[in-house]
Short mmCIF file of C-alpha atoms in Angstrom, two decimals:
data_model
loop_
_atom_site.label_atom_id
_atom_site.label_comp_id
_atom_site.label_asym_id
_atom_site.label_seq_id
_atom_site.Cartn_x
_atom_site.Cartn_y
_atom_site.Cartn_z
CA ALA A 27 121.41 107.16 86.90
CA GLN A 28 121.07 104.52 89.54
CA SER A 29 119.26 101.40 88.43
CA VAL A 30 118.45 97.88 89.51
CA THR A 31 118.23 95.02 87.04
CA GLN A 32 116.55 91.70 87.59
CA PRO A 33 117.28 89.86 84.35
CA ASP A 34 114.86 87.01 84.88
CA ILE A 35 111.19 87.90 84.57
CA HIS A 36 109.99 84.36 85.31
CA ILE A 37 111.71 81.39 86.90
CA THR A 38 110.28 77.92 87.36
CA VAL A 39 111.84 75.38 89.70
CA SER A 40 110.75 72.07 91.14
CA GLU A 41 109.98 71.80 94.81
CA GLY A 42 113.13 70.83 96.67
CA ALA A 43 115.44 72.26 94.04
CA SER A 44 117.83 75.10 94.72
CA LEU A 45 117.07 78.64 93.67
CA GLU A 46 119.08 81.68 92.66
CA LEU A 47 117.49 84.98 91.67
CA ARG A 48 119.76 87.54 90.11
CA CYS A 49 120.03 91.23 90.91
CA ASN A 50 122.51 93.74 89.53
CA TYR A 51 122.70 97.38 90.48
CA SER A 52 124.29 100.41 88.96
CA TYR A 53 125.70 102.81 91.52
CA GLY A 54 129.10 104.29 92.21
CA ALA A 55 129.36 103.45 95.87
CA THR A 56 128.03 100.50 97.82
CA PRO A 57 124.34 101.11 98.26
CA TYR A 58 122.00 99.65 100.79
CA LEU A 59 120.49 96.51 99.27
CA PHE A 60 117.24 94.71 99.99
CA TRP A 61 115.23 91.74 98.82
CA TYR A 62 111.46 91.69 99.19
CA VAL A 63 108.81 89.08 98.47
CA GLN A 64 105.26 89.76 97.34
CA SER A 65 102.38 87.30 97.33
CA PRO A 66 99.50 88.04 94.92
CA GLY A 67 97.39 90.99 95.99
CA GLN A 68 99.60 91.73 98.97
CA GLY A 69 102.24 94.22 99.95
CA LEU A 70 105.97 93.57 100.00
CA GLN A 71 107.65 91.73 102.85
CA LEU A 72 111.33 92.19 103.61
CA LEU A 73 113.42 89.02 103.22
CA LEU A 74 116.84 90.45 104.01
CA LYS A 75 119.07 93.47 103.70
CA TYR A 76 122.75 94.30 103.31
CA PHE A 77 124.57 97.50 104.16
CA SER A 78 128.03 96.51 105.37
CA GLY A 79 130.09 93.73 106.87
CA ASP A 80 129.77 90.07 105.95
CA THR A 81 128.84 89.82 102.31
CA LEU A 82 126.65 86.76 102.88
CA VAL A 83 123.48 87.73 104.66
CA GLN A 84 120.81 85.49 106.06
CA GLY A 85 117.15 86.31 105.90
CA ILE A 86 113.78 84.93 106.80
CA LYS A 87 112.20 81.79 105.32
CA GLY A 88 115.60 80.20 104.70
CA PHE A 89 116.76 82.75 102.14
CA GLU A 90 120.26 84.18 101.87
CA ALA A 91 121.93 86.66 99.57
CA GLU A 92 125.51 87.38 98.64
CA PHE A 93 126.85 90.81 97.86
CA LYS A 94 129.61 90.84 95.25
CA ARG A 95 131.09 94.27 94.80
CA SER A 96 133.16 93.31 91.75
CA GLN A 97 130.05 92.18 89.93
CA SER A 98 127.66 94.79 91.36
CA SER A 99 125.39 91.93 92.23
CA PHE A 100 123.21 90.89 95.15
CA ASN A 101 121.78 87.50 94.23
CA LEU A 102 119.16 85.77 96.34
CA ARG A 103 119.48 82.04 97.04
CA LYS A 104 117.64 79.25 98.74
CA PRO A 105 119.00 75.68 98.98
CA SER A 106 115.62 73.93 98.79
CA VAL A 107 112.50 75.62 97.51
CA HIS A 108 109.08 74.97 99.05
CA TRP A 109 105.79 75.32 97.19
CA SER A 110 104.92 78.25 99.46
CA ASP A 111 107.86 80.21 98.01
CA ALA A 112 105.92 80.82 94.80
CA ALA A 113 105.63 84.61 94.67
CA GLU A 114 107.22 87.64 93.09
CA TYR A 115 110.60 88.79 94.33
CA PHE A 116 111.96 92.30 94.17
CA CYS A 117 115.48 93.56 94.62
CA ALA A 118 115.78 97.16 95.84
CA VAL A 119 118.52 99.68 96.38
CA ASN A 120 118.69 102.74 98.57
CA PRO A 121 121.44 104.89 97.10
CA GLU A 122 121.73 106.88 100.29
CA GLY A 123 124.58 108.91 98.95
CA ALA A 124 122.11 110.68 96.70
CA GLY A 125 120.86 112.50 99.78
CA THR A 126 117.32 111.26 99.48
CA TYR A 127 115.45 108.20 100.56
CA LYS A 128 114.25 107.21 97.13
CA TYR A 129 114.47 103.47 96.99
CA ILE A 130 114.88 102.00 93.54
CA PHE A 131 113.21 98.69 92.75
CA GLY A 132 113.90 96.13 90.10
CA THR A 133 111.07 94.94 87.87
CA GLY A 134 110.70 91.72 89.80
CA THR A 135 111.11 87.99 89.20
CA ARG A 136 108.05 85.78 89.39
CA LEU A 137 108.82 82.37 90.84
CA LYS A 138 106.75 79.34 90.00
CA VAL A 139 107.27 76.13 91.96
CA LEU A 140 106.38 72.76 90.46
CA ALA A 141 105.17 70.02 92.78
CA ASP B 7 100.98 95.36 116.24
CA GLY B 8 102.44 98.32 114.38
CA GLY B 9 101.94 98.53 110.67
CA ILE B 10 100.53 100.29 107.66
CA THR B 11 96.85 100.22 106.80
CA GLN B 12 95.65 100.96 103.32
CA SER B 13 92.00 101.35 102.49
CA PRO B 14 89.98 100.41 100.65
CA LYS B 15 91.43 97.19 99.27
CA TYR B 16 89.46 97.61 96.03
CA LEU B 17 88.32 100.89 94.52
CA PHE B 18 86.44 101.72 91.37
CA ARG B 19 86.52 105.04 89.60
CA LYS B 20 84.28 106.50 86.98
CA GLU B 21 85.68 108.58 84.16
CA GLY B 22 86.35 112.17 85.26
CA GLN B 23 86.19 111.34 88.96
CA ASN B 24 88.82 111.98 91.60
CA VAL B 25 89.38 109.26 94.19
CA THR B 26 91.44 109.24 97.37
CA LEU B 27 93.38 106.27 98.68
CA SER B 28 94.03 106.15 102.39
CA CYS B 29 97.32 105.22 104.05
CA GLU B 30 97.77 105.24 107.81
CA GLN B 31 100.79 104.07 109.82
CA ASN B 32 101.32 103.61 113.54
CA LEU B 33 105.05 102.93 113.32
CA ASN B 34 106.00 106.51 114.20
CA HIS B 35 107.87 106.74 110.91
CA ASP B 36 108.82 110.09 109.43
CA ALA B 37 109.04 109.00 105.79
CA MET B 38 106.11 107.75 103.73
CA TYR B 39 105.86 106.75 100.08
CA TRP B 40 103.32 105.97 97.39
CA TYR B 41 104.11 103.52 94.62
CA ARG B 42 102.23 102.37 91.58
CA GLN B 43 102.63 98.77 90.48
CA ASP B 44 101.82 97.54 86.99
CA PRO B 45 102.57 94.04 85.69
CA GLY B 46 106.18 93.73 84.57
CA GLN B 47 107.14 97.22 85.65
CA GLY B 48 108.05 96.81 89.27
CA LEU B 49 107.29 99.65 91.65
CA ARG B 50 107.29 103.21 90.41
CA LEU B 51 107.45 106.07 92.90
CA ILE B 52 104.59 108.56 92.73
CA TYR B 53 105.23 110.82 95.74
CA TYR B 54 107.18 110.64 98.95
CA SER B 55 107.29 112.63 102.14
CA GLN B 56 110.18 112.77 104.57
CA ILE B 57 108.45 114.89 107.18
CA VAL B 58 105.05 116.32 108.02
CA ASN B 59 103.90 119.17 105.77
CA ASP B 60 106.50 118.37 103.15
CA PHE B 61 106.47 116.05 100.16
CA GLN B 62 108.28 115.58 96.87
CA LYS B 63 107.31 114.29 93.46
CA GLY B 64 108.55 110.91 92.45
CA ASP B 65 109.03 109.59 88.97
CA ILE B 66 105.38 109.50 87.89
CA ALA B 67 103.60 112.26 89.84
CA GLU B 68 101.48 113.62 86.99
CA GLY B 69 97.78 113.14 87.66
CA TYR B 70 98.29 112.49 91.37
CA SER B 71 98.29 114.65 94.48
CA VAL B 72 99.11 114.05 98.14
CA SER B 73 99.03 115.74 101.51
CA ARG B 74 100.93 115.14 104.73
CA GLU B 75 99.14 117.02 107.48
CA LYS B 76 99.74 114.36 110.10
CA LYS B 77 102.72 112.12 110.70
CA GLU B 78 100.65 108.97 110.55
CA SER B 79 98.65 109.76 107.41
CA PHE B 80 99.62 110.18 103.75
CA PRO B 81 96.55 110.05 101.48
CA LEU B 82 96.90 109.85 97.71
CA THR B 83 94.37 111.43 95.36
CA VAL B 84 94.14 110.08 91.84
CA THR B 85 92.75 112.92 89.81
CA SER B 86 90.84 112.88 86.55
CA ALA B 87 94.05 114.06 84.89
CA GLN B 88 95.53 110.59 85.37
CA LYS B 89 94.49 108.96 82.14
CA ASN B 90 95.43 105.41 82.99
CA PRO B 91 94.80 104.98 86.71
CA THR B 92 94.08 101.25 86.73
CA ALA B 93 96.86 99.76 88.85
CA PHE B 94 97.83 98.39 92.23
CA TYR B 95 98.87 101.15 94.63
CA LEU B 96 101.22 100.52 97.51
CA CYS B 97 101.96 102.77 100.46
CA ALA B 98 105.19 102.37 102.41
CA SER B 99 107.01 103.99 105.28
CA ASN B 100 110.39 103.94 106.96
CA PRO B 101 111.97 105.79 109.86
CA GLY B 102 113.43 108.45 107.57
CA ARG B 103 116.58 110.47 107.93
CA GLY B 104 116.90 109.95 111.65
CA GLY B 105 116.60 106.20 111.32
CA GLY B 106 119.40 105.52 108.89
CA ALA B 107 119.46 104.64 105.21
CA ASP B 108 119.82 100.95 106.01
CA GLN B 109 116.26 100.81 107.28
CA PRO B 110 113.91 98.94 104.98
CA GLN B 111 110.54 100.13 103.91
CA HIS B 112 107.41 98.71 105.48
CA PHE B 113 104.52 98.18 103.11
CA GLY B 114 100.76 98.16 103.35
CA ASP B 115 98.68 95.52 101.60
CA GLY B 116 97.79 97.79 98.71
CA THR B 117 94.71 99.20 97.00
CA ARG B 118 93.63 97.97 93.60
CA LEU B 119 92.05 100.76 91.58
CA SER B 120 89.96 100.03 88.50
CA ILE B 121 88.10 102.16 85.97
CA LEU B 122 84.39 101.51 85.53
#
């Protein structure tokens, strides 16, 4: 079955430090990949998406993600974290080849930023 | 601005009571979804609908019901059969089959349901 794994439940970084959030997926073909951010008590906001082409994609708020087919990974990065980046981050997959539009979400990584 | 509106933001349910969560979108999207979010469990799909008058069960449909009589509306009823309804509920939409699988989902701001 298709699945998405975010191995880190919590990550703490200092403001100004770099950030990498990990995401691995299990799917035979290349799925459509997304990263979302969620502030407490709010819905999810799309940061970026990948479906083909350049494996390094740029998103909003200075985030980027790199798709690595050989590792089945789609890690999210930011060179310098701001205190406002503290939130929960979700990786998601749309395995379109399954013939449905059932997105699959990881369990999320909660980011804490130290001043 | 186009978007998804969920109401109410907070909802309280008594034991044995059914409650209905509202979700309205003005994005002209065909597909709509309901998710349940619990701490540490990510988003779990309850029901989804790819077109008006049609919907499918997701992974945790027991104790829930939906309807899709209008394109813009996809209400979720939490029935008394749902034994642990306390959670954060998120509604989402996307263009659907005609819009391409690369289209992301758009989310509402959620409804937090609690048991009294």
